[in-house]
Amino acid sequence: MAMFRVEGGHRLKGELVPQGAKNEALQILSAVLLSPERIVIHNVPDILDVNKLVEMLGDLGVEVEELKTGSLSGGAGSGSLISKSYAFRAANVNLDFVRSDEFRKKSSALRGSVMLTGPLLARFGFAFMPKPGGDKIGRRRLDTHLIGFENLGAELAWQEGSSYFEIKAADGLRGCYMLLDEASVTGTANIVMAAVLAKGLTTIYNAACEPYLQQLCKMLNRMGAKISGIGSNLLTIDGVEALGGTEHTILPDMIEVGSFIGLAAMTGSEITIKNVAYDELGIIPAQFRRLGITVERRGDDIFIPVHEHYEIESFMDGSIMTIADAPWPGLTPDLLSVLLVVATQAKGSVLIHQKMFESRLFFVDKLIDMGAQIILCDPHRATIIGHNREFCLRGTRMVSPDIRAGIAMLIAAMSAKGVSVIENIEQIDRGYQDIDKRLNAIGAKIERI
C-alpha cells in the first residue's frame, strides 16, 4: 500500500492546471454505450476511477483508441497536467460479459460503474447493477436510480444474498412523468441516459442541474437526443430511436480548483490556477471568500496571493458563519473537507454542516491530533475554531478514508510543522492525477513511498 511522506512548511509558487472533471468523465464515458458510432472525448483525466471505467468499456467490447497525449503545462517551472483524448465505438458490445462474474466484481469496486446501467438498459433491454463500491463516507442509496428505471417500465429482480440487481426492459422503455425523491446527480444522469432512447416523452422533475450533468445533456443532444430544460430542475426528453457519434471536451474539475484555492491559502502560497472555466464554478469562489481568502479572477484563471492571515466572515447579525452543502447551485459536498481544514488556520470560527453523508467528517480526529481546534458535534456537523496561524499544525501519521478527506489531509500535512505520513493514498489517486508530481513542481516536498 503506497504512502505519502510530506515535509510541511514549504510555500509554493507557480501555476497549476486543473485536470478534467472526474465526475463528468464517469458520466460521459458511460454514455458512449448509447451509440454504435464513433465518439471522441477530450480532456479525460488520467486517474484511477476513470481508468477503471475505460478498462471496463474495453471488456464490454467497446473499441477504445487513445488518440493523443498532450501537456497542459501552466508555464515554465509550473505544475503540469497530461490530458488524454479517446475515441470510442460501441458497435459490438459483448453482452455475455455483462452477465459475467468478472463484470460484477469490477463493477462492485467502482461506484461510477452504476452509470453503465442506464445506457445498457436503454440500448439492449437489460443490465446488472452491483452494489456500489468507492468511498467509505456513509450510505449512498441507489433508490433514485432504480425507481427511475421502474418508472420507465423496467422490471427489477433481486435475490436474497445476491450482490447485484438484475434490471430488464424486454418490451423497451416508455417515457413518463417522474418526480425524483432527491436531486441525485448520478441518479439523474442514469435516468436521462435511459430515457433518451425510450418511447415517448419523459419529464423529470427535481432533476439535478450541476454543470457536469448539463455537459452530458448537451453531448447527448449533439448525438441526436431531444432534451430540453438543460440547467434547470425540470428536464423534458423526447425519446429517439437511435443516437449517433459526436466529439466532446470535459470541463476542468471544479473540486480540484477548489482544492488548489484552499491549498494556496493554507500554505501561504502564491498560486495561479489556469483555465478553470470560471463561469462554471458557481458558488465555489464565494465560499472561499467567506473564509477571508482572496480569490482574484484573471480572465479564465484564478490568482491566489500570499495570505499571512485570513479571517472568517460572520453573518450580518454577528452570528457564527455556517457553510453547508446543497444541491446545485448550492455548494458541492465534495469541497467541505477542504473548507474545513483551511478554516483551522483562519481567524474566527465556522460551523461546517455536511448534510448528505453521515461519515464524511470522521477524519477530523486526525486534524485534532495535529493540533486543530475542532468540535465534532455529530456525524454531520463540526465547529472549527481557527488558530489565526498562532499555532502550527503538527506532523502526524494518518490514513485517508476517502478521496476528499485524503486531499484535505494532504493540505493539512503541507501546512504542518514537521513530517507527516499519509497511508492509503490510493484513495487520493482515485480523484487527483499525479498530485504529488504537480505540487512538487511548484515547491512542495511530497515523497511517494
GROMACS .gro file of C-alpha atoms in nm:
model
  449
    1MET     CA    1   0.000   0.000   0.000
    2ALA     CA    2   0.156   0.331  -0.113
    3MET     CA    3   0.202   0.625   0.123
    4PHE     CA    4   0.292   0.994   0.104
    5ARG     CA    5   0.573   1.130   0.319
    6VAL     CA    6   0.503   1.504   0.342
    7GLU     CA    7   0.751   1.760   0.471
    8GLY     CA    8   0.541   2.054   0.584
    9GLY     CA    9   0.610   2.424   0.600
   10HIS     CA   10   0.709   2.488   0.238
   11ARG     CA   11   0.547   2.772   0.046
   12LEU     CA   12   0.451   2.706  -0.314
   13LYS     CA   13   0.478   2.945  -0.606
   14GLY     CA   14   0.371   2.893  -0.965
   15GLU     CA   15   0.086   2.777  -1.184
   16LEU     CA   16  -0.140   2.474  -1.173
   17VAL     CA   17  -0.377   2.346  -1.439
   18PRO     CA   18  -0.682   2.150  -1.316
   19GLN     CA   19  -0.739   1.806  -1.462
   20GLY     CA   20  -1.052   1.707  -1.648
   21ALA     CA   21  -1.351   1.666  -1.420
   22LYS     CA   22  -1.371   1.318  -1.267
   23ASN     CA   23  -1.746   1.326  -1.204
   24GLU     CA   24  -1.822   1.445  -1.557
   25ALA     CA   25  -1.587   1.189  -1.710
   26LEU     CA   26  -1.765   0.897  -1.543
   27GLN     CA   27  -2.099   1.008  -1.692
   28ILE     CA   28  -1.963   1.093  -2.037
   29LEU     CA   29  -1.770   0.768  -2.072
   30SER     CA   30  -2.076   0.565  -1.976
   31ALA     CA   31  -2.279   0.743  -2.243
   32VAL     CA   32  -2.062   0.605  -2.526
   33LEU     CA   33  -2.258   0.279  -2.489
   34LEU     CA   34  -2.569   0.453  -2.623
   35SER     CA   35  -2.442   0.465  -2.982
   36PRO     CA   36  -2.266   0.228  -3.223
   37GLU     CA   37  -2.092   0.524  -3.386
   38ARG     CA   38  -1.754   0.686  -3.311
   39ILE     CA   39  -1.744   0.923  -3.011
   40VAL     CA   40  -1.434   1.129  -2.932
   41ILE     CA   41  -1.376   1.254  -2.576
   42HIS     CA   42  -1.108   1.511  -2.488
   43ASN     CA   43  -0.954   1.617  -2.153
   44VAL     CA   44  -1.006   1.277  -1.990
   45PRO     CA   45  -0.826   1.273  -1.652
   46ASP     CA   46  -0.565   1.001  -1.603
   47ILE     CA   47  -0.692   0.887  -1.262
   48LEU     CA   48  -0.772   0.550  -1.111
   49ASP     CA   49  -1.154   0.562  -1.120
   50VAL     CA   50  -1.165   0.687  -1.480
   51ASN     CA   51  -0.903   0.438  -1.599
   52LYS     CA   52  -1.101   0.153  -1.441
   53LEU     CA   53  -1.412   0.262  -1.630
   54VAL     CA   54  -1.222   0.286  -1.960
   55GLU     CA   55  -1.092  -0.067  -1.895
   56MET     CA   56  -1.446  -0.190  -1.830
   57LEU     CA   57  -1.566  -0.038  -2.157
   58GLY     CA   58  -1.292  -0.235  -2.335
   59ASP     CA   59  -1.401  -0.551  -2.153
   60LEU     CA   60  -1.754  -0.485  -2.281
   61GLY     CA   61  -1.628  -0.497  -2.639
   62VAL     CA   62  -1.614  -0.121  -2.696
   63GLU     CA   63  -1.333  -0.023  -2.934
   64VAL     CA   64  -1.110   0.211  -2.733
   65GLU     CA   65  -0.841   0.419  -2.905
   66GLU     CA   66  -0.617   0.663  -2.722
   67LEU     CA   67  -0.573   0.945  -2.971
   68LYS     CA   68  -0.304   1.167  -2.824
   69THR     CA   69  -0.131   1.274  -2.509
   70GLY     CA   70  -0.095   1.647  -2.461
   71SER     CA   71   0.075   1.855  -2.196
   72LEU     CA   72  -0.140   2.127  -2.047
   73SER     CA   73   0.153   2.284  -1.865
   74GLY     CA   74   0.082   2.615  -1.698
   75GLY     CA   75   0.422   2.754  -1.799
   76ALA     CA   76   0.789   2.722  -1.722
   77GLY     CA   77   0.854   2.589  -1.375
   78SER     CA   78   0.485   2.524  -1.313
   79GLY     CA   79   0.295   2.209  -1.236
   80SER     CA   80   0.183   2.025  -1.546
   81LEU     CA   81  -0.105   1.801  -1.640
   82ILE     CA   82  -0.125   1.534  -1.903
   83SER     CA   83  -0.473   1.508  -2.050
   84LYS     CA   84  -0.595   1.224  -2.266
   85SER     CA   85  -0.819   1.201  -2.568
   86TYR     CA   86  -1.001   0.881  -2.660
   87ALA     CA   87  -1.217   0.758  -2.944
   88PHE     CA   88  -1.485   0.501  -2.858
   89ARG     CA   89  -1.700   0.285  -3.082
   90ALA     CA   90  -1.959   0.063  -2.911
   91ALA     CA   91  -2.069  -0.121  -3.226
   92ASN     CA   92  -2.021  -0.475  -3.093
   93VAL     CA   93  -2.096  -0.480  -2.723
   94ASN     CA   94  -2.026  -0.813  -2.553
   95LEU     CA   95  -2.343  -0.873  -2.358
   96ASP     CA   96  -2.211  -1.202  -2.219
   97PHE     CA   97  -1.954  -1.000  -2.024
   98VAL     CA   98  -2.239  -0.803  -1.863
   99ARG     CA   99  -2.365  -1.133  -1.719
  100SER     CA  100  -2.022  -1.248  -1.601
  101ASP     CA  101  -1.881  -1.267  -1.251
  102GLU     CA  102  -1.587  -1.057  -1.367
  103PHE     CA  103  -1.819  -0.770  -1.462
  104ARG     CA  104  -1.990  -0.788  -1.124
  105LYS     CA  105  -1.657  -0.793  -0.942
  106LYS     CA  106  -1.517  -0.494  -1.130
  107SER     CA  107  -1.843  -0.301  -1.101
  108SER     CA  108  -1.870  -0.352  -0.727
  109ALA     CA  109  -1.522  -0.197  -0.685
  110LEU     CA  110  -1.610   0.120  -0.876
  111ARG     CA  111  -1.910   0.331  -0.779
  112GLY     CA  112  -1.907   0.514  -1.113
  113SER     CA  113  -1.994   0.186  -1.286
  114VAL     CA  114  -2.357   0.230  -1.178
  115MET     CA  115  -2.392   0.476  -1.468
  116LEU     CA  116  -2.336   0.197  -1.719
  117THR     CA  117  -2.682   0.071  -1.621
  118GLY     CA  118  -2.890   0.338  -1.795
  119PRO     CA  119  -2.716   0.307  -2.134
  120LEU     CA  120  -2.718  -0.074  -2.126
  121LEU     CA  121  -3.084  -0.084  -2.030
  122ALA     CA  122  -3.186   0.169  -2.295
  123ARG     CA  123  -2.998   0.012  -2.584
  124PHE     CA  124  -3.004  -0.360  -2.504
  125GLY     CA  125  -3.301  -0.404  -2.271
  126PHE     CA  126  -3.120  -0.540  -1.968
  127ALA     CA  127  -2.842  -0.455  -1.722
  128PHE     CA  128  -2.690  -0.561  -1.393
  129MET     CA  129  -2.628  -0.308  -1.119
  130PRO     CA  130  -2.394  -0.434  -0.845
  131LYS     CA  131  -2.393  -0.285  -0.501
  132PRO     CA  132  -2.158   0.012  -0.537
  133GLY     CA  133  -1.801   0.041  -0.420
  134GLY     CA  134  -1.589   0.352  -0.374
  135ASP     CA  135  -1.566   0.585  -0.076
  136LYS     CA  136  -1.638   0.493   0.283
  137ILE     CA  137  -1.843   0.803   0.353
  138GLY     CA  138  -2.173   0.655   0.467
  139ARG     CA  139  -2.478   0.524   0.289
  140ARG     CA  140  -2.510   0.609  -0.079
  141ARG     CA  141  -2.853   0.493  -0.187
  142LEU     CA  142  -2.940   0.364  -0.534
  143ASP     CA  143  -3.315   0.413  -0.483
  144THR     CA  144  -3.334   0.715  -0.715
  145HIS     CA  145  -3.174   0.519  -0.999
  146LEU     CA  146  -3.386   0.208  -0.952
  147ILE     CA  147  -3.720   0.387  -0.905
  148GLY     CA  148  -3.644   0.594  -1.214
  149PHE     CA  149  -3.586   0.281  -1.422
  150GLU     CA  150  -3.908   0.128  -1.285
  151ASN     CA  151  -4.097   0.445  -1.384
  152LEU     CA  152  -3.968   0.395  -1.738
  153GLY     CA  153  -4.112   0.042  -1.741
  154ALA     CA  154  -3.814  -0.168  -1.636
  155GLU     CA  155  -3.851  -0.468  -1.405
  156LEU     CA  156  -3.613  -0.525  -1.113
  157ALA     CA  157  -3.505  -0.864  -0.982
  158TRP     CA  158  -3.316  -0.908  -0.656
  159GLN     CA  159  -3.224  -1.232  -0.489
  160GLU     CA  160  -3.160  -1.251  -0.117
  161GLY     CA  161  -2.788  -1.271  -0.055
  162SER     CA  162  -2.704  -1.153  -0.405
  163SER     CA  163  -2.467  -0.862  -0.464
  164TYR     CA  164  -2.644  -0.711  -0.762
  165PHE     CA  165  -2.977  -0.608  -0.915
  166GLU     CA  166  -3.093  -0.751  -1.247
  167ILE     CA  167  -3.290  -0.496  -1.450
  168LYS     CA  168  -3.490  -0.585  -1.761
  169ALA     CA  169  -3.695  -0.398  -2.019
  170ALA     CA  170  -3.790  -0.672  -2.263
  171ASP     CA  171  -4.051  -0.457  -2.440
  172GLY     CA  172  -3.839  -0.141  -2.430
  173LEU     CA  173  -3.861   0.163  -2.208
  174ARG     CA  174  -4.155   0.405  -2.214
  175GLY     CA  175  -4.148   0.774  -2.139
  176CYS     CA  176  -4.336   0.907  -1.836
  177TYR     CA  177  -4.352   1.184  -1.577
  178MET     CA  178  -4.147   1.135  -1.261
  179LEU     CA  179  -4.067   1.340  -0.953
  180LEU     CA  180  -3.731   1.233  -0.813
  181ASP     CA  181  -3.714   1.173  -0.438
  182GLU     CA  182  -3.379   1.356  -0.432
  183ALA     CA  183  -3.184   1.565  -0.682
  184SER     CA  184  -2.922   1.294  -0.724
  185VAL     CA  185  -2.657   1.381  -0.983
  186THR     CA  186  -2.571   1.024  -1.075
  187GLY     CA  187  -2.937   0.921  -1.048
  188THR     CA  188  -3.046   1.197  -1.283
  189ALA     CA  189  -2.765   1.113  -1.527
  190ASN     CA  190  -2.856   0.745  -1.528
  191ILE     CA  191  -3.226   0.814  -1.586
  192VAL     CA  192  -3.153   1.067  -1.861
  193MET     CA  193  -2.932   0.817  -2.042
  194ALA     CA  194  -3.208   0.558  -2.021
  195ALA     CA  195  -3.483   0.799  -2.126
  196VAL     CA  196  -3.317   0.931  -2.444
  197LEU     CA  197  -3.395   0.600  -2.621
  198ALA     CA  198  -3.733   0.540  -2.452
  199LYS     CA  199  -4.057   0.561  -2.650
  200GLY     CA  200  -4.243   0.887  -2.599
  201LEU     CA  201  -4.195   1.182  -2.368
  202THR     CA  202  -4.018   1.171  -2.031
  203THR     CA  203  -4.041   1.457  -1.781
  204ILE     CA  204  -3.801   1.456  -1.486
  205TYR     CA  205  -3.883   1.700  -1.205
  206ASN     CA  206  -3.641   1.771  -0.918
  207ALA     CA  207  -3.361   1.677  -1.155
  208ALA     CA  208  -3.003   1.762  -1.065
  209CYS     CA  209  -2.865   2.050  -1.270
  210GLU     CA  210  -2.488   2.050  -1.199
  211PRO     CA  211  -2.261   2.170  -1.482
  212TYR     CA  212  -2.143   1.814  -1.537
  213LEU     CA  213  -2.499   1.697  -1.594
  214GLN     CA  214  -2.554   1.990  -1.829
  215GLN     CA  215  -2.246   1.878  -2.018
  216LEU     CA  216  -2.390   1.526  -2.050
  217CYS     CA  217  -2.723   1.655  -2.181
  218LYS     CA  218  -2.553   1.883  -2.435
  219MET     CA  219  -2.340   1.593  -2.558
  220LEU     CA  220  -2.646   1.368  -2.592
  221ASN     CA  221  -2.826   1.639  -2.789
  222ARG     CA  222  -2.532   1.658  -3.029
  223MET     CA  223  -2.571   1.282  -3.070
  224GLY     CA  224  -2.935   1.332  -3.173
  225ALA     CA  225  -3.121   1.325  -2.842
  226LYS     CA  226  -3.400   1.574  -2.773
  227ILE     CA  227  -3.350   1.711  -2.422
  228SER     CA  228  -3.487   2.049  -2.314
  229GLY     CA  229  -3.472   2.235  -1.982
  230ILE     CA  230  -3.095   2.186  -1.951
  231GLY     CA  231  -2.962   2.376  -1.650
  232SER     CA  232  -3.296   2.363  -1.467
  233ASN     CA  233  -3.451   2.106  -1.235
  234LEU     CA  234  -3.719   2.018  -1.493
  235LEU     CA  235  -3.592   1.813  -1.785
  236THR     CA  236  -3.806   1.707  -2.079
  237ILE     CA  237  -3.681   1.426  -2.301
  238ASP     CA  238  -3.844   1.325  -2.628
  239GLY     CA  239  -3.717   0.974  -2.694
  240VAL     CA  240  -3.548   0.892  -3.024
  241GLU     CA  241  -3.483   0.558  -3.197
  242ALA     CA  242  -3.105   0.585  -3.220
  243LEU     CA  243  -2.811   0.813  -3.140
  244GLY     CA  244  -2.506   0.897  -3.349
  245GLY     CA  245  -2.148   0.998  -3.285
  246THR     CA  246  -2.004   1.325  -3.155
  247GLU     CA  247  -1.698   1.498  -3.009
  248HIS     CA  248  -1.689   1.629  -2.653
  249THR     CA  249  -1.444   1.810  -2.422
  250ILE     CA  250  -1.468   1.753  -2.047
  251LEU     CA  251  -1.472   2.059  -1.819
  252PRO     CA  252  -1.191   2.132  -1.571
  253ASP     CA  253  -1.252   1.966  -1.235
  254MET     CA  254  -1.419   2.220  -1.005
  255ILE     CA  255  -1.330   2.012  -0.698
  256GLU     CA  256  -0.962   2.029  -0.787
  257VAL     CA  257  -0.990   2.404  -0.849
  258GLY     CA  258  -1.139   2.446  -0.501
  259SER     CA  259  -0.872   2.220  -0.351
  260PHE     CA  260  -0.599   2.438  -0.504
  261ILE     CA  261  -0.761   2.756  -0.368
  262GLY     CA  262  -0.764   2.609  -0.018
  263LEU     CA  263  -0.412   2.471  -0.053
  264ALA     CA  264  -0.274   2.811  -0.154
  265ALA     CA  265  -0.430   2.992   0.144
  266MET     CA  266  -0.344   2.723   0.399
  267THR     CA  267   0.024   2.710   0.300
  268GLY     CA  268   0.064   3.088   0.249
  269SER     CA  269   0.145   3.033  -0.117
  270GLU     CA  270   0.106   3.240  -0.432
  271ILE     CA  271  -0.060   3.026  -0.696
  272THR     CA  272  -0.230   3.088  -1.029
  273ILE     CA  273  -0.484   2.825  -1.129
  274LYS     CA  274  -0.509   2.820  -1.507
  275ASN     CA  275  -0.807   2.761  -1.738
  276VAL     CA  276  -1.065   2.695  -1.467
  277ALA     CA  277  -1.387   2.754  -1.669
  278TYR     CA  278  -1.470   3.022  -1.409
  279ASP     CA  279  -1.830   3.070  -1.515
  280GLU     CA  280  -1.900   2.704  -1.433
  281LEU     CA  281  -1.767   2.725  -1.076
  282GLY     CA  282  -2.090   2.864  -0.932
  283ILE     CA  283  -2.073   2.949  -0.561
  284ILE     CA  284  -1.730   2.792  -0.501
  285PRO     CA  285  -1.516   3.112  -0.517
  286ALA     CA  286  -1.763   3.296  -0.293
  287GLN     CA  287  -1.748   3.023  -0.027
  288PHE     CA  288  -1.371   3.053  -0.003
  289ARG     CA  289  -1.406   3.431   0.018
  290ARG     CA  290  -1.630   3.371   0.322
  291LEU     CA  291  -1.323   3.228   0.492
  292GLY     CA  292  -1.137   3.551   0.416
  293ILE     CA  293  -0.944   3.415   0.118
  294THR     CA  294  -0.871   3.649  -0.174
  295VAL     CA  295  -0.985   3.477  -0.495
  296GLU     CA  296  -0.895   3.702  -0.786
  297ARG     CA  297  -1.034   3.629  -1.132
  298ARG     CA  298  -0.796   3.697  -1.419
  299GLY     CA  299  -0.977   3.610  -1.740
  300ASP     CA  300  -1.037   3.237  -1.709
  301ASP     CA  301  -0.764   3.197  -1.445
  302ILE     CA  302  -0.773   3.237  -1.066
  303PHE     CA  303  -0.492   3.409  -0.877
  304ILE     CA  304  -0.443   3.342  -0.506
  305PRO     CA  305  -0.192   3.580  -0.340
  306VAL     CA  306   0.011   3.501  -0.030
  307HIS     CA  307  -0.210   3.500   0.279
  308GLU     CA  308  -0.026   3.575   0.601
  309HIS     CA  309  -0.370   3.578   0.768
  310TYR     CA  310  -0.729   3.529   0.660
  311GLU     CA  311  -1.040   3.596   0.866
  312ILE     CA  312  -1.373   3.414   0.856
  313GLU     CA  313  -1.673   3.636   0.795
  314SER     CA  314  -1.972   3.649   1.028
  315PHE     CA  315  -2.335   3.671   0.928
  316MET     CA  316  -2.483   4.023   0.926
  317ASP     CA  317  -2.632   3.975   1.271
  318GLY     CA  318  -2.291   3.876   1.407
  319SER     CA  319  -2.368   3.506   1.444
  320ILE     CA  320  -2.116   3.235   1.358
  321MET     CA  321  -2.068   3.156   0.991
  322THR     CA  322  -2.223   2.830   0.871
  323ILE     CA  323  -2.114   2.660   0.549
  324ALA     CA  324  -2.331   2.372   0.430
  325ASP     CA  325  -2.362   2.161   0.118
  326ALA     CA  326  -2.671   2.175  -0.103
  327PRO     CA  327  -2.783   2.064  -0.449
  328TRP     CA  328  -2.651   2.282  -0.732
  329PRO     CA  329  -2.635   2.579  -0.750
  330GLY     CA  330  -2.554   2.529  -0.381
  331LEU     CA  331  -2.214   2.414  -0.257
  332THR     CA  332  -2.091   2.072  -0.364
  333PRO     CA  333  -2.034   1.839  -0.065
  334ASP     CA  334  -1.702   1.731  -0.215
  335LEU     CA  335  -1.538   2.057  -0.104
  336LEU     CA  336  -1.649   2.064   0.259
  337SER     CA  337  -1.346   1.862   0.373
  338VAL     CA  338  -1.116   2.117   0.211
  339LEU     CA  339  -1.304   2.416   0.355
  340LEU     CA  340  -1.292   2.254   0.699
  341VAL     CA  341  -0.916   2.204   0.704
  342VAL     CA  342  -0.848   2.552   0.564
  343ALA     CA  343  -1.060   2.704   0.843
  344THR     CA  344  -0.827   2.559   1.107
  345GLN     CA  345  -0.568   2.830   1.037
  346ALA     CA  346  -0.814   3.117   0.981
  347LYS     CA  347  -0.909   3.382   1.234
  348GLY     CA  348  -1.258   3.316   1.367
  349SER     CA  349  -1.496   3.024   1.385
  350VAL     CA  350  -1.720   2.840   1.141
  351LEU     CA  351  -1.974   2.558   1.154
  352ILE     CA  352  -1.935   2.304   0.871
  353HIS     CA  353  -2.260   2.117   0.806
  354GLN     CA  354  -2.224   1.808   0.587
  355LYS     CA  355  -2.585   1.716   0.513
  356MET     CA  356  -2.552   1.441   0.257
  357PHE     CA  357  -2.308   1.186   0.403
  358GLU     CA  358  -2.303   1.092   0.768
  359SER     CA  359  -1.944   0.960   0.787
  360ARG     CA  360  -1.752   1.216   0.585
  361LEU     CA  361  -1.642   1.427   0.883
  362PHE     CA  362  -1.491   1.143   1.083
  363PHE     CA  363  -1.141   1.222   0.953
  364VAL     CA  364  -1.129   1.530   1.180
  365ASP     CA  365  -0.988   1.322   1.465
  366LYS     CA  366  -0.655   1.322   1.281
  367LEU     CA  367  -0.670   1.701   1.245
  368ILE     CA  368  -0.734   1.725   1.618
  369ASP     CA  369  -0.425   1.507   1.675
  370MET     CA  370  -0.233   1.763   1.465
  371GLY     CA  371  -0.344   2.042   1.699
  372ALA     CA  372  -0.655   2.172   1.525
  373GLN     CA  373  -0.937   2.302   1.745
  374ILE     CA  374  -1.244   2.119   1.616
  375ILE     CA  375  -1.561   2.010   1.793
  376LEU     CA  376  -1.734   1.723   1.614
  377CYS     CA  377  -2.092   1.799   1.712
  378ASP     CA  378  -2.241   1.491   1.545
  379PRO     CA  379  -2.178   1.287   1.226
  380HIS     CA  380  -2.293   1.580   1.013
  381ARG     CA  381  -2.160   1.892   1.187
  382ALA     CA  382  -1.823   2.020   1.304
  383THR     CA  383  -1.730   2.354   1.461
  384ILE     CA  384  -1.381   2.484   1.380
  385ILE     CA  385  -1.206   2.745   1.593
  386GLY     CA  386  -0.930   2.892   1.378
  387HIS     CA  387  -0.573   2.932   1.507
  388ASN     CA  388  -0.508   3.251   1.305
  389ARG     CA  389  -0.165   3.093   1.239
  390GLU     CA  390  -0.066   3.145   1.603
  391PHE     CA  391  -0.015   2.768   1.635
  392CYS     CA  392   0.108   2.545   1.352
  393LEU     CA  393  -0.041   2.204   1.298
  394ARG     CA  394   0.194   1.920   1.391
  395GLY     CA  395   0.303   1.646   1.156
  396THR     CA  396   0.150   1.306   1.224
  397ARG     CA  397   0.061   0.970   1.069
  398MET     CA  398  -0.286   0.926   0.921
  399VAL     CA  399  -0.493   0.713   0.684
  400SER     CA  400  -0.704   0.852   0.400
  401PRO     CA  401  -1.061   0.715   0.427
  402ASP     CA  402  -1.190   0.871   0.102
  403ILE     CA  403  -1.084   1.094  -0.187
  404ARG     CA  404  -1.186   1.430  -0.039
  405ALA     CA  405  -1.067   1.362   0.315
  406GLY     CA  406  -0.741   1.247   0.159
  407ILE     CA  407  -0.676   1.577  -0.017
  408ALA     CA  408  -0.774   1.766   0.300
  409MET     CA  409  -0.519   1.561   0.496
  410LEU     CA  410  -0.255   1.637   0.232
  411ILE     CA  411  -0.327   2.011   0.261
  412ALA     CA  412  -0.301   1.987   0.641
  413ALA     CA  413   0.028   1.797   0.616
  414MET     CA  414   0.176   2.053   0.374
  415SER     CA  415   0.100   2.336   0.618
  416ALA     CA  416   0.212   2.147   0.931
  417LYS     CA  417   0.538   2.169   1.121
  418GLY     CA  418   0.742   1.855   1.070
  419VAL     CA  419   0.682   1.540   0.868
  420SER     CA  420   0.351   1.362   0.812
  421VAL     CA  421   0.280   1.021   0.660
  422ILE     CA  422  -0.049   0.960   0.480
  423GLU     CA  423  -0.144   0.597   0.421
  424ASN     CA  424  -0.398   0.455   0.175
  425ILE     CA  425  -0.318   0.722  -0.085
  426GLU     CA  426  -0.486   0.506  -0.348
  427GLN     CA  427  -0.797   0.695  -0.237
  428ILE     CA  428  -0.633   1.026  -0.333
  429ASP     CA  429  -0.511   0.879  -0.663
  430ARG     CA  430  -0.871   0.788  -0.747
  431GLY     CA  431  -0.954   1.155  -0.786
  432TYR     CA  432  -0.631   1.358  -0.825
  433GLN     CA  433  -0.396   1.294  -1.114
  434ASP     CA  434  -0.023   1.285  -1.025
  435ILE     CA  435  -0.095   1.523  -0.739
  436ASP     CA  436   0.249   1.473  -0.579
  437LYS     CA  437   0.440   1.545  -0.900
  438ARG     CA  438   0.232   1.851  -0.984
  439LEU     CA  439   0.268   2.007  -0.639
  440ASN     CA  440   0.637   1.918  -0.610
  441ALA     CA  441   0.696   2.106  -0.936
  442ILE     CA  442   0.599   2.433  -0.764
  443GLY     CA  443   0.774   2.380  -0.433
  444ALA     CA  444   0.605   2.107  -0.230
  445LYS     CA  445   0.802   1.827  -0.060
  446ILE     CA  446   0.593   1.514  -0.110
  447GLU     CA  447   0.755   1.172  -0.143
  448ARG     CA  448   0.563   0.865  -0.261
  449ILE     CA  449   0.687   0.564  -0.063
   0.00000   0.00000   0.00000
